[in-house]
Amino acid sequence: MHYNTTLPAAPSCLDAARVASAEGPRNRMPTSVWLIVHIVVRNPLVNIPSFTSMVQKTARLGGSASNVIVGKIGHGLMRMTWFPKNGIPVPDEEAFESMRAGMDNLPPGAKMILNSGEFYGHEPRTANLDLVARFFEKYPQYKEKAFLCVKGGSANDTVFRLDMSDDNVRRCVDLSVDKLRGTIEMHHFELARVSPHHPIEDNMKVLSELLEAGKFHHIGLSETRAETIRRAHKVAPVTSVEIEVSPWNYHQQIQDVVDTCKELGIAILAYSPLGTGLDKKEGHAITDVLNDVAKRNNITPAQACIAWVASRGDHMIPIPGSSHKDRTLENTAAGDIEFSHEDLAKIDAVVAEHNAKGGRPIDDPRMDAA
C-alpha cells in the first residue's frame, strides 16, 4: 500500500533512529530496531512519510467487550514513566500531546486502547496511573475516546516482584481505582502473570468478584500459554491477552496463543511489535526483508513491523508505545497498511526461517504451573 509523501532532507543517524523507532526519541530502542536504523541510514532512498489523515481500520475486543470498537493500533503508555531519560519522566504536555494525537486520529465511534499498569513506574511505582489521572483531569472530553487497560499484580514490597495471591490482586485493583481518582473508569484489568502458586481458575474467580463489585468492566490476561487461556475462559470471559508479538518473536508458543485467541474470540494486545533487544544473527535477515518491503511501499520500517503484526488476524491489536506525537501518528497509520500477497509471503517466509526461539515469560513452564 502506498502513501503520498514528501521527501525530507537526508536524515542524520539520530533523526533516522527517531523515525525508525515507534517507541519514540526518549526511549532505548531494541537491538532489532537498531538493525533497521543501521540499514535505513545506509540507504538514503528510504522515504520518511508524514501521516496526518484519519485512520480507517478498527478492531473489536473479545469476551464481555465484544461490542467495543477500538482502533486497530493501540497506545502503550509504559515507557512514558517506566524508562525515563536520565531519570526524568516524559513531561506531561509531551505525553498528553501524544495521547491526544492518537485518539484524535481515530474514526468516529472507535476508542483508543490506552495500555497502562499499576507498576509502570519507579518513584512512585504507580507513576503511570498518576499520569493517566492527570491527563483525564485536564482533558475530560477524551474519556469517550479511550478504553483504559490496566495491568496489575505487583507485590506491596520495596523490591519489585509479582504476587498473584487473591489478597494482593484485590489490593492492586483497589490501588488502581484509587490512583485514577475518578478521572476515568478502569475499563479492563489485566492479570500481569500466571503464578505457579495460584491456579488461574482461582484468579479468575477473584477477578469476577471484583468485576461484579464495579471495580472494572472486563478481564484480561498477560504472558500466558494457550492451554491456560482455555482454562481461564471457562471460568469467566477473557477480553484480551497481552503478549509480545513481533517479526523477531513469533515462535510456536506465540502462534498457539494467537490461534487459540482467534478460536475463542479473544483479542490480542501485541506489545513490543518492534522486538525487544534480540541480538541474534538471524535477526538481520528479518530486518533486511522488512526494510525492502518498507522501501517498496513508501513506509517506515517500524510501520512495516507494526503492519505485519496487525496482519496476523482481525483480533490482533498492536500496542506500540510512544511519547512523541509524530511517532504516534505514524504508528496508528500502520493499521491501515495492507501488504500485497507477494510482500506478505516474503516476510512470512523469512520470519519462519529465522525467528527467535522464545525468551519471554510465556516460555517458562513454571508460569503456567498451578
C-alpha positions as YAML, in Angstrom:
chain: A
units: angstrom
residues:
- id: 1
  name: MET
  ca: [0.00, 0.00, 0.00]
- id: 2
  name: HIS
  ca: [1.46, 3.37, -0.99]
- id: 3
  name: TYR
  ca: [1.01, 6.76, 0.61]
- id: 4
  name: ASN
  ca: [1.63, 10.21, -0.82]
- id: 5
  name: THR
  ca: [4.66, 11.65, 0.92]
- id: 6
  name: THR
  ca: [7.13, 14.47, 0.69]
- id: 7
  name: LEU
  ca: [10.83, 13.80, 0.71]
- id: 8
  name: PRO
  ca: [12.59, 15.28, 3.74]
- id: 9
  name: ALA
  ca: [16.19, 16.31, 3.92]
- id: 10
  name: ALA
  ca: [18.62, 13.43, 4.29]
- id: 11
  name: PRO
  ca: [18.28, 12.31, 7.91]
- id: 12
  name: SER
  ca: [21.11, 12.22, 10.40]
- id: 13
  name: CYS
  ca: [21.71, 8.99, 12.30]
- id: 14
  name: LEU
  ca: [19.81, 10.39, 15.26]
- id: 15
  name: ASP
  ca: [16.88, 11.55, 13.13]
- id: 16
  name: ALA
  ca: [16.66, 8.20, 11.38]
- id: 17
  name: ALA
  ca: [16.73, 6.44, 14.72]
- id: 18
  name: ARG
  ca: [13.88, 8.55, 15.97]
- id: 19
  name: VAL
  ca: [11.79, 7.86, 12.89]
- id: 20
  name: ALA
  ca: [12.53, 4.15, 12.82]
- id: 21
  name: SER
  ca: [11.59, 3.69, 16.47]
- id: 22
  name: ALA
  ca: [7.88, 3.64, 17.18]
- id: 23
  name: GLU
  ca: [8.89, 3.83, 20.85]
- id: 24
  name: GLY
  ca: [9.84, 7.49, 20.39]
- id: 25
  name: PRO
  ca: [13.05, 9.50, 20.78]
- id: 26
  name: ARG
  ca: [13.30, 9.26, 24.55]
- id: 27
  name: ASN
  ca: [13.46, 5.53, 24.84]
- id: 28
  name: ARG
  ca: [16.11, 2.88, 24.38]
- id: 29
  name: MET
  ca: [15.47, 1.03, 21.17]
- id: 30
  name: PRO
  ca: [15.68, -2.76, 20.96]
- id: 31
  name: THR
  ca: [18.51, -4.32, 19.02]
- id: 32
  name: SER
  ca: [16.12, -5.33, 16.27]
- id: 33
  name: VAL
  ca: [15.16, -1.71, 15.66]
- id: 34
  name: TRP
  ca: [18.78, -0.59, 15.70]
- id: 35
  name: LEU
  ca: [19.33, -3.09, 12.90]
- id: 36
  name: ILE
  ca: [16.60, -1.32, 10.95]
- id: 37
  name: VAL
  ca: [18.11, 2.08, 11.70]
- id: 38
  name: HIS
  ca: [21.52, 0.90, 10.53]
- id: 39
  name: ILE
  ca: [20.15, -0.11, 7.17]
- id: 40
  name: VAL
  ca: [17.94, 2.97, 6.80]
- id: 41
  name: VAL
  ca: [20.88, 5.29, 7.40]
- id: 42
  name: ARG
  ca: [22.96, 3.43, 4.84]
- id: 43
  name: ASN
  ca: [20.18, 3.67, 2.27]
- id: 44
  name: PRO
  ca: [19.31, 7.32, 1.53]
- id: 45
  name: LEU
  ca: [16.50, 6.27, -0.81]
- id: 46
  name: VAL
  ca: [14.22, 5.24, 2.05]
- id: 47
  name: ASN
  ca: [11.47, 7.85, 2.30]
- id: 48
  name: ILE
  ca: [10.19, 9.07, 5.65]
- id: 49
  name: PRO
  ca: [6.47, 9.75, 5.20]
- id: 50
  name: SER
  ca: [4.29, 12.05, 7.23]
- id: 51
  name: PHE
  ca: [0.82, 10.84, 8.23]
- id: 52
  name: THR
  ca: [-1.95, 13.26, 9.09]
- id: 53
  name: SER
  ca: [-5.16, 11.72, 7.72]
- id: 54
  name: MET
  ca: [-7.62, 9.90, 9.95]
- id: 55
  name: VAL
  ca: [-7.10, 6.15, 10.11]
- id: 56
  name: GLN
  ca: [-9.85, 3.81, 8.95]
- id: 57
  name: LYS
  ca: [-9.27, 0.31, 10.29]
- id: 58
  name: THR
  ca: [-10.76, -0.77, 13.59]
- id: 59
  name: ALA
  ca: [-10.93, -3.94, 15.65]
- id: 60
  name: ARG
  ca: [-13.20, -5.47, 18.26]
- id: 61
  name: LEU
  ca: [-12.25, -6.73, 21.67]
- id: 62
  name: GLY
  ca: [-13.37, -10.14, 22.89]
- id: 63
  name: GLY
  ca: [-15.31, -11.69, 25.73]
- id: 64
  name: SER
  ca: [-17.61, -9.31, 27.55]
- id: 65
  name: ALA
  ca: [-16.23, -6.41, 25.46]
- id: 66
  name: SER
  ca: [-17.04, -7.88, 22.06]
- id: 67
  name: ASN
  ca: [-19.26, -4.87, 21.31]
- id: 68
  name: VAL
  ca: [-16.42, -2.40, 21.89]
- id: 69
  name: ILE
  ca: [-14.85, -0.98, 18.72]
- id: 70
  name: VAL
  ca: [-11.25, 0.15, 19.08]
- id: 71
  name: GLY
  ca: [-8.56, 1.43, 16.77]
- id: 72
  name: LYS
  ca: [-6.57, -1.28, 15.03]
- id: 73
  name: ILE
  ca: [-3.46, 0.13, 16.71]
- id: 74
  name: GLY
  ca: [-3.48, 0.87, 20.44]
- id: 75
  name: HIS
  ca: [-1.18, 3.07, 22.51]
- id: 76
  name: GLY
  ca: [1.21, 1.58, 25.05]
- id: 77
  name: LEU
  ca: [1.92, 4.08, 27.83]
- id: 78
  name: MET
  ca: [4.51, 2.16, 29.85]
- id: 79
  name: ARG
  ca: [7.64, 3.88, 28.58]
- id: 80
  name: MET
  ca: [6.32, 7.32, 29.45]
- id: 81
  name: THR
  ca: [7.12, 6.51, 33.09]
- id: 82
  name: TRP
  ca: [9.00, 3.18, 33.13]
- id: 83
  name: PHE
  ca: [12.22, 4.24, 31.39]
- id: 84
  name: PRO
  ca: [12.56, 7.99, 31.95]
- id: 85
  name: LYS
  ca: [15.51, 9.63, 30.21]
- id: 86
  name: ASN
  ca: [18.29, 10.37, 32.74]
- id: 87
  name: GLY
  ca: [15.79, 9.69, 35.50]
- id: 88
  name: ILE
  ca: [13.48, 12.45, 34.27]
- id: 89
  name: PRO
  ca: [9.96, 11.36, 33.24]
- id: 90
  name: VAL
  ca: [8.45, 12.49, 29.97]
- id: 91
  name: PRO
  ca: [6.95, 15.96, 30.51]
- id: 92
  name: ASP
  ca: [3.18, 15.86, 30.87]
- id: 93
  name: GLU
  ca: [2.49, 18.09, 27.89]
- id: 94
  name: GLU
  ca: [4.62, 15.95, 25.59]
- id: 95
  name: ALA
  ca: [2.91, 12.77, 26.80]
- id: 96
  name: PHE
  ca: [-0.53, 14.38, 26.64]
- id: 97
  name: GLU
  ca: [0.03, 15.65, 23.10]
- id: 98
  name: SER
  ca: [0.92, 12.13, 22.01]
- id: 99
  name: MET
  ca: [-2.14, 10.63, 23.70]
- id: 100
  name: ARG
  ca: [-4.48, 13.22, 22.19]
- id: 101
  name: ALA
  ca: [-2.98, 12.75, 18.73]
- id: 102
  name: GLY
  ca: [-3.72, 9.04, 18.76]
- id: 103
  name: MET
  ca: [-7.30, 9.46, 19.93]
- id: 104
  name: ASP
  ca: [-7.97, 12.33, 17.54]
- id: 105
  name: ASN
  ca: [-6.80, 10.17, 14.64]
- id: 106
  name: LEU
  ca: [-9.48, 7.50, 15.16]
- id: 107
  name: PRO
  ca: [-12.64, 7.15, 13.07]
- id: 108
  name: PRO
  ca: [-15.93, 8.17, 14.71]
- id: 109
  name: GLY
  ca: [-17.15, 5.72, 17.33]
- id: 110
  name: ALA
  ca: [-13.81, 3.98, 17.85]
- id: 111
  name: LYS
  ca: [-11.88, 4.07, 21.11]
- id: 112
  name: MET
  ca: [-8.14, 4.09, 21.63]
- id: 113
  name: ILE
  ca: [-6.72, 1.33, 23.79]
- id: 114
  name: LEU
  ca: [-4.56, 3.05, 26.39]
- id: 115
  name: ASN
  ca: [-2.39, 0.36, 27.94]
- id: 116
  name: SER
  ca: [-1.27, 1.28, 31.45]
- id: 117
  name: GLY
  ca: [-0.17, -0.58, 34.58]
- id: 118
  name: GLU
  ca: [-0.19, -0.15, 38.32]
- id: 119
  name: PHE
  ca: [3.55, -0.86, 38.43]
- id: 120
  name: TYR
  ca: [4.71, 1.08, 35.34]
- id: 121
  name: GLY
  ca: [6.90, 3.46, 37.30]
- id: 122
  name: HIS
  ca: [9.78, 3.62, 39.75]
- id: 123
  name: GLU
  ca: [9.26, 6.53, 42.10]
- id: 124
  name: PRO
  ca: [6.40, 6.09, 42.65]
- id: 125
  name: ARG
  ca: [5.60, 2.70, 41.18]
- id: 126
  name: THR
  ca: [2.13, 3.95, 40.27]
- id: 127
  name: ALA
  ca: [3.54, 6.82, 38.18]
- id: 128
  name: ASN
  ca: [1.79, 5.67, 35.01]
- id: 129
  name: LEU
  ca: [-1.65, 5.67, 36.61]
- id: 130
  name: ASP
  ca: [-0.86, 9.07, 38.08]
- id: 131
  name: LEU
  ca: [-0.06, 10.28, 34.55]
- id: 132
  name: VAL
  ca: [-3.33, 8.87, 33.21]
- id: 133
  name: ALA
  ca: [-5.28, 10.56, 36.01]
- id: 134
  name: ARG
  ca: [-3.63, 13.92, 35.30]
- id: 135
  name: PHE
  ca: [-4.43, 13.57, 31.60]
- id: 136
  name: PHE
  ca: [-8.15, 12.93, 32.08]
- id: 137
  name: GLU
  ca: [-8.34, 15.52, 34.82]
- id: 138
  name: LYS
  ca: [-7.09, 18.08, 32.29]
- id: 139
  name: TYR
  ca: [-8.89, 16.65, 29.23]
- id: 140
  name: PRO
  ca: [-12.11, 15.00, 30.47]
- id: 141
  name: GLN
  ca: [-13.60, 15.25, 26.98]
- id: 142
  name: TYR
  ca: [-11.30, 12.42, 25.87]
- id: 143
  name: LYS
  ca: [-12.88, 9.84, 28.19]
- id: 144
  name: GLU
  ca: [-15.34, 8.86, 25.47]
- id: 145
  name: LYS
  ca: [-12.45, 8.12, 23.09]
- id: 146
  name: ALA
  ca: [-10.48, 5.90, 25.48]
- id: 147
  name: PHE
  ca: [-10.55, 2.27, 26.55]
- id: 148
  name: LEU
  ca: [-8.25, 2.06, 29.57]
- id: 149
  name: CYS
  ca: [-6.46, -1.22, 30.22]
- id: 150
  name: VAL
  ca: [-4.55, -1.56, 33.49]
- id: 151
  name: LYS
  ca: [-2.12, -4.39, 34.18]
- id: 152
  name: GLY
  ca: [-1.66, -5.29, 37.83]
- id: 153
  name: GLY
  ca: [-0.17, -7.75, 40.27]
- id: 154
  name: SER
  ca: [2.93, -6.21, 41.86]
- id: 155
  name: ALA
  ca: [3.67, -7.09, 45.47]
- id: 156
  name: ASN
  ca: [3.46, -4.47, 48.19]
- id: 157
  name: ASP
  ca: [7.24, -4.58, 48.74]
- id: 158
  name: THR
  ca: [10.09, -2.14, 48.36]
- id: 159
  name: VAL
  ca: [11.73, -4.53, 45.88]
- id: 160
  name: PHE
  ca: [9.67, -5.13, 42.75]
- id: 161
  name: ARG
  ca: [8.16, -8.58, 42.36]
- id: 162
  name: LEU
  ca: [4.84, -10.00, 41.24]
- id: 163
  name: ASP
  ca: [2.28, -11.59, 43.55]
- id: 164
  name: MET
  ca: [-0.87, -13.19, 42.14]
- id: 165
  name: SER
  ca: [-2.37, -14.14, 45.51]
- id: 166
  name: ASP
  ca: [-6.05, -13.35, 45.99]
- id: 167
  name: ASP
  ca: [-5.42, -10.66, 48.59]
- id: 168
  name: ASN
  ca: [-2.75, -8.94, 46.53]
- id: 169
  name: VAL
  ca: [-4.83, -8.96, 43.36]
- id: 170
  name: ARG
  ca: [-7.61, -7.27, 45.31]
- id: 171
  name: ARG
  ca: [-5.11, -4.76, 46.71]
- id: 172
  name: CYS
  ca: [-3.78, -3.94, 43.23]
- id: 173
  name: VAL
  ca: [-7.26, -3.41, 41.83]
- id: 174
  name: ASP
  ca: [-8.22, -1.11, 44.71]
- id: 175
  name: LEU
  ca: [-4.93, 0.75, 44.38]
- id: 176
  name: SER
  ca: [-5.51, 1.27, 40.66]
- id: 177
  name: VAL
  ca: [-9.02, 2.62, 41.21]
- id: 178
  name: ASP
  ca: [-7.71, 4.91, 43.93]
- id: 179
  name: LYS
  ca: [-4.87, 6.28, 41.79]
- id: 180
  name: LEU
  ca: [-7.22, 7.11, 38.91]
- id: 181
  name: ARG
  ca: [-9.09, 9.39, 41.34]
- id: 182
  name: GLY
  ca: [-12.37, 9.05, 39.49]
- id: 183
  name: THR
  ca: [-10.99, 10.82, 36.41]
- id: 184
  name: ILE
  ca: [-11.79, 7.79, 34.23]
- id: 185
  name: GLU
  ca: [-13.17, 4.32, 34.76]
- id: 186
  name: MET
  ca: [-10.86, 1.33, 34.64]
- id: 187
  name: HIS
  ca: [-12.43, -0.44, 31.67]
- id: 188
  name: HIS
  ca: [-10.23, -3.50, 31.79]
- id: 189
  name: PHE
  ca: [-7.99, -5.07, 34.45]
- id: 190
  name: GLU
  ca: [-5.30, -7.44, 33.29]
- id: 191
  name: LEU
  ca: [-3.56, -10.05, 35.44]
- id: 192
  name: ALA
  ca: [0.16, -9.48, 34.89]
- id: 193
  name: ARG
  ca: [1.28, -13.10, 35.06]
- id: 194
  name: VAL
  ca: [0.11, -16.63, 35.73]
- id: 195
  name: SER
  ca: [1.56, -17.84, 39.02]
- id: 196
  name: PRO
  ca: [2.88, -21.33, 39.76]
- id: 197
  name: HIS
  ca: [1.38, -20.95, 43.23]
- id: 198
  name: HIS
  ca: [-2.13, -19.76, 42.38]
- id: 199
  name: PRO
  ca: [-4.35, -21.65, 39.90]
- id: 200
  name: ILE
  ca: [-5.68, -19.45, 37.12]
- id: 201
  name: GLU
  ca: [-9.21, -20.63, 37.97]
- id: 202
  name: ASP
  ca: [-8.88, -19.05, 41.43]
- id: 203
  name: ASN
  ca: [-7.53, -15.82, 39.93]
- id: 204
  name: MET
  ca: [-10.46, -15.64, 37.53]
- id: 205
  name: LYS
  ca: [-12.97, -16.14, 40.33]
- id: 206
  name: VAL
  ca: [-11.44, -13.27, 42.30]
- id: 207
  name: LEU
  ca: [-11.39, -11.03, 39.23]
- id: 208
  name: SER
  ca: [-15.03, -11.91, 38.53]
- id: 209
  name: GLU
  ca: [-15.96, -10.86, 42.07]
- id: 210
  name: LEU
  ca: [-14.15, -7.55, 41.65]
- id: 211
  name: LEU
  ca: [-15.83, -7.01, 38.29]
- id: 212
  name: GLU
  ca: [-19.24, -7.63, 39.84]
- id: 213
  name: ALA
  ca: [-18.34, -5.12, 42.55]
- id: 214
  name: GLY
  ca: [-17.90, -2.47, 39.85]
- id: 215
  name: LYS
  ca: [-14.13, -2.05, 40.16]
- id: 216
  name: PHE
  ca: [-13.67, -2.54, 36.40]
- id: 217
  name: HIS
  ca: [-15.68, -3.87, 33.45]
- id: 218
  name: HIS
  ca: [-13.63, -6.56, 31.69]
- id: 219
  name: ILE
  ca: [-10.92, -9.14, 32.44]
- id: 220
  name: GLY
  ca: [-7.61, -9.64, 30.63]
- id: 221
  name: LEU
  ca: [-4.55, -11.87, 30.93]
- id: 222
  name: SER
  ca: [-0.88, -11.38, 30.13]
- id: 223
  name: GLU
  ca: [2.07, -13.63, 29.26]
- id: 224
  name: THR
  ca: [0.12, -16.87, 29.38]
- id: 225
  name: ARG
  ca: [0.04, -20.01, 27.28]
- id: 226
  name: ALA
  ca: [-2.77, -21.27, 25.11]
- id: 227
  name: GLU
  ca: [-3.96, -24.01, 27.45]
- id: 228
  name: THR
  ca: [-4.12, -21.62, 30.41]
- id: 229
  name: ILE
  ca: [-6.21, -19.21, 28.35]
- id: 230
  name: ARG
  ca: [-8.69, -22.01, 27.74]
- id: 231
  name: ARG
  ca: [-8.86, -22.80, 31.45]
- id: 232
  name: ALA
  ca: [-9.38, -19.16, 32.36]
- id: 233
  name: HIS
  ca: [-12.02, -18.58, 29.69]
- id: 234
  name: LYS
  ca: [-14.11, -21.44, 31.08]
- id: 235
  name: VAL
  ca: [-14.42, -19.58, 34.40]
- id: 236
  name: ALA
  ca: [-15.13, -16.09, 33.04]
- id: 237
  name: PRO
  ca: [-14.95, -14.35, 29.65]
- id: 238
  name: VAL
  ca: [-11.46, -13.15, 28.77]
- id: 239
  name: THR
  ca: [-11.47, -9.89, 26.82]
- id: 240
  name: SER
  ca: [-7.83, -9.85, 25.73]
- id: 241
  name: VAL
  ca: [-4.45, -11.47, 26.20]
- id: 242
  name: GLU
  ca: [-1.33, -9.31, 26.16]
- id: 243
  name: ILE
  ca: [1.82, -10.92, 24.77]
- id: 244
  name: GLU
  ca: [4.86, -9.83, 22.83]
- id: 245
  name: VAL
  ca: [4.41, -10.31, 19.09]
- id: 246
  name: SER
  ca: [6.96, -9.11, 16.58]
- id: 247
  name: PRO
  ca: [8.69, -10.45, 13.47]
- id: 248
  name: TRP
  ca: [11.53, -11.43, 15.81]
- id: 249
  name: ASN
  ca: [9.27, -13.12, 18.35]
- id: 250
  name: TYR
  ca: [6.78, -15.36, 16.60]
- id: 251
  name: HIS
  ca: [7.75, -18.83, 17.72]
- id: 252
  name: GLN
  ca: [5.32, -21.71, 18.10]
- id: 253
  name: GLN
  ca: [4.04, -20.86, 21.58]
- id: 254
  name: ILE
  ca: [3.18, -17.36, 20.43]
- id: 255
  name: GLN
  ca: [1.43, -18.75, 17.37]
- id: 256
  name: ASP
  ca: [-0.52, -21.15, 19.59]
- id: 257
  name: VAL
  ca: [-1.77, -18.23, 21.68]
- id: 258
  name: VAL
  ca: [-2.70, -16.29, 18.53]
- id: 259
  name: ASP
  ca: [-4.64, -19.26, 17.15]
- id: 260
  name: THR
  ca: [-6.35, -20.06, 20.46]
- id: 261
  name: CYS
  ca: [-7.48, -16.48, 20.98]
- id: 262
  name: LYS
  ca: [-8.86, -16.36, 17.45]
- id: 263
  name: GLU
  ca: [-10.81, -19.56, 18.11]
- id: 264
  name: LEU
  ca: [-12.22, -18.27, 21.40]
- id: 265
  name: GLY
  ca: [-12.98, -14.76, 20.15]
- id: 266
  name: ILE
  ca: [-10.37, -13.08, 22.37]
- id: 267
  name: ALA
  ca: [-8.37, -10.05, 21.27]
- id: 268
  name: ILE
  ca: [-4.58, -9.99, 21.48]
- id: 269
  name: LEU
  ca: [-2.81, -6.86, 22.66]
- id: 270
  name: ALA
  ca: [0.55, -7.24, 20.96]
- id: 271
  name: TYR
  ca: [3.19, -5.28, 22.81]
- id: 272
  name: SER
  ca: [6.71, -4.51, 21.53]
- id: 273
  name: PRO
  ca: [5.87, -5.06, 17.85]
- id: 274
  name: LEU
  ca: [9.37, -3.77, 17.07]
- id: 275
  name: GLY
  ca: [11.03, -6.53, 19.10]
- id: 276
  name: THR
  ca: [12.92, -6.44, 22.39]
- id: 277
  name: GLY
  ca: [16.68, -6.50, 22.12]
- id: 278
  name: LEU
  ca: [17.27, -9.74, 20.25]
- id: 279
  name: ASP
  ca: [20.97, -9.91, 19.48]
- id: 280
  name: LYS
  ca: [20.86, -12.80, 17.05]
- id: 281
  name: LYS
  ca: [22.49, -13.20, 13.67]
- id: 282
  name: GLU
  ca: [19.17, -14.43, 12.31]
- id: 283
  name: GLY
  ca: [17.60, -11.07, 13.11]
- id: 284
  name: HIS
  ca: [19.43, -9.37, 10.26]
- id: 285
  name: ALA
  ca: [17.55, -11.40, 7.65]
- id: 286
  name: ILE
  ca: [14.22, -10.29, 9.11]
- id: 287
  name: THR
  ca: [15.42, -6.70, 9.22]
- id: 288
  name: ASP
  ca: [16.51, -6.86, 5.58]
- id: 289
  name: VAL
  ca: [13.16, -8.08, 4.28]
- id: 290
  name: LEU
  ca: [11.26, -5.51, 6.35]
- id: 291
  name: ASN
  ca: [13.41, -2.70, 5.00]
- id: 292
  name: ASP
  ca: [12.93, -3.97, 1.46]
- id: 293
  name: VAL
  ca: [9.15, -4.10, 1.84]
- id: 294
  name: ALA
  ca: [9.08, -0.72, 3.59]
- id: 295
  name: LYS
  ca: [11.04, 0.93, 0.81]
- id: 296
  name: ARG
  ca: [8.84, -0.57, -1.89]
- id: 297
  name: ASN
  ca: [5.66, 0.58, -0.12]
- id: 298
  name: ASN
  ca: [6.99, 4.02, 0.85]
- id: 299
  name: ILE
  ca: [6.51, 3.45, 4.57]
- id: 300
  name: THR
  ca: [8.91, 3.35, 7.51]
- id: 301
  name: PRO
  ca: [10.46, 0.05, 8.63]
- id: 302
  name: ALA
  ca: [8.77, 0.50, 12.01]
- id: 303
  name: GLN
  ca: [5.41, 0.73, 10.26]
- id: 304
  name: ALA
  ca: [6.22, -2.44, 8.34]
- id: 305
  name: CYS
  ca: [6.79, -4.21, 11.67]
- id: 306
  name: ILE
  ca: [3.53, -2.97, 13.14]
- id: 307
  name: ALA
  ca: [1.57, -3.72, 9.97]
- id: 308
  name: TRP
  ca: [2.97, -7.25, 9.83]
- id: 309
  name: VAL
  ca: [1.87, -7.90, 13.42]
- id: 310
  name: ALA
  ca: [-1.57, -6.46, 12.64]
- id: 311
  name: SER
  ca: [-1.83, -8.80, 9.63]
- id: 312
  name: ARG
  ca: [-1.78, -11.85, 11.92]
- id: 313
  name: GLY
  ca: [-5.56, -11.58, 12.31]
- id: 314
  name: ASP
  ca: [-8.55, -9.35, 12.86]
- id: 315
  name: HIS
  ca: [-8.14, -9.98, 16.60]
- id: 316
  name: MET
  ca: [-4.56, -8.64, 16.63]
- id: 317
  name: ILE
  ca: [-4.14, -5.16, 18.12]
- id: 318
  name: PRO
  ca: [-0.53, -3.95, 18.23]
- id: 319
  name: ILE
  ca: [0.14, -1.54, 21.11]
- id: 320
  name: PRO
  ca: [3.42, 0.24, 20.31]
- id: 321
  name: GLY
  ca: [4.43, 2.92, 22.76]
- id: 322
  name: SER
  ca: [5.39, 6.49, 22.02]
- id: 323
  name: SER
  ca: [5.52, 9.78, 23.88]
- id: 324
  name: HIS
  ca: [6.01, 11.70, 20.63]
- id: 325
  name: LYS
  ca: [3.04, 12.98, 18.65]
- id: 326
  name: ASP
  ca: [4.52, 12.31, 15.21]
- id: 327
  name: ARG
  ca: [5.55, 8.76, 16.11]
- id: 328
  name: THR
  ca: [2.08, 8.08, 17.48]
- id: 329
  name: LEU
  ca: [0.50, 9.21, 14.21]
- id: 330
  name: GLU
  ca: [2.88, 7.02, 12.22]
- id: 331
  name: ASN
  ca: [2.06, 4.08, 14.48]
- id: 332
  name: THR
  ca: [-1.70, 4.43, 14.11]
- id: 333
  name: ALA
  ca: [-1.37, 4.86, 10.34]
- id: 334
  name: ALA
  ca: [0.32, 1.46, 10.18]
- id: 335
  name: GLY
  ca: [-3.03, -0.15, 10.96]
- id: 336
  name: ASP
  ca: [-4.30, 0.86, 7.53]
- id: 337
  name: ILE
  ca: [-1.37, -0.64, 5.64]
- id: 338
  name: GLU
  ca: [-2.22, -3.72, 3.59]
- id: 339
  name: PHE
  ca: [0.67, -5.65, 2.11]
- id: 340
  name: SER
  ca: [0.43, -7.30, -1.27]
- id: 341
  name: HIS
  ca: [0.27, -11.08, -1.24]
- id: 342
  name: GLU
  ca: [3.83, -11.16, -2.55]
- id: 343
  name: ASP
  ca: [5.22, -8.85, 0.14]
- id: 344
  name: LEU
  ca: [3.42, -10.65, 2.93]
- id: 345
  name: ALA
  ca: [4.64, -14.03, 1.68]
- id: 346
  name: LYS
  ca: [8.23, -12.75, 1.62]
- id: 347
  name: ILE
  ca: [8.08, -11.51, 5.19]
- id: 348
  name: ASP
  ca: [6.34, -14.66, 6.41]
- id: 349
  name: ALA
  ca: [8.94, -16.90, 4.80]
- id: 350
  name: VAL
  ca: [11.88, -15.07, 6.36]
- id: 351
  name: VAL
  ca: [10.21, -14.87, 9.77]
- id: 352
  name: ALA
  ca: [9.51, -18.61, 9.70]
- id: 353
  name: GLU
  ca: [13.10, -19.41, 8.80]
- id: 354
  name: HIS
  ca: [14.92, -17.04, 11.14]
- id: 355
  name: ASN
  ca: [12.61, -16.48, 14.08]
- id: 356
  name: ALA
  ca: [13.85, -16.44, 17.66]
- id: 357
  name: LYS
  ca: [13.01, -19.36, 19.90]
- id: 358
  name: GLY
  ca: [11.47, -17.64, 22.88]
- id: 359
  name: GLY
  ca: [12.93, -15.78, 25.82]
- id: 360
  name: ARG
  ca: [9.81, -14.15, 27.27]
- id: 361
  name: PRO
  ca: [7.98, -15.26, 30.45]
- id: 362
  name: ILE
  ca: [5.47, -17.17, 28.31]
- id: 363
  name: ASP
  ca: [8.29, -19.61, 27.58]
- id: 364
  name: ASP
  ca: [8.80, -20.52, 31.24]
- id: 365
  name: PRO
  ca: [6.66, -23.60, 32.01]
- id: 366
  name: ARG
  ca: [6.58, -22.57, 35.67]
- id: 367
  name: MET
  ca: [4.44, -19.59, 34.74]
- id: 368
  name: ASP
  ca: [1.59, -21.93, 33.85]
- id: 369
  name: ALA
  ca: [2.03, -24.39, 36.69]
- id: 370
  name: ALA
  ca: [-0.83, -24.37, 39.17]
...
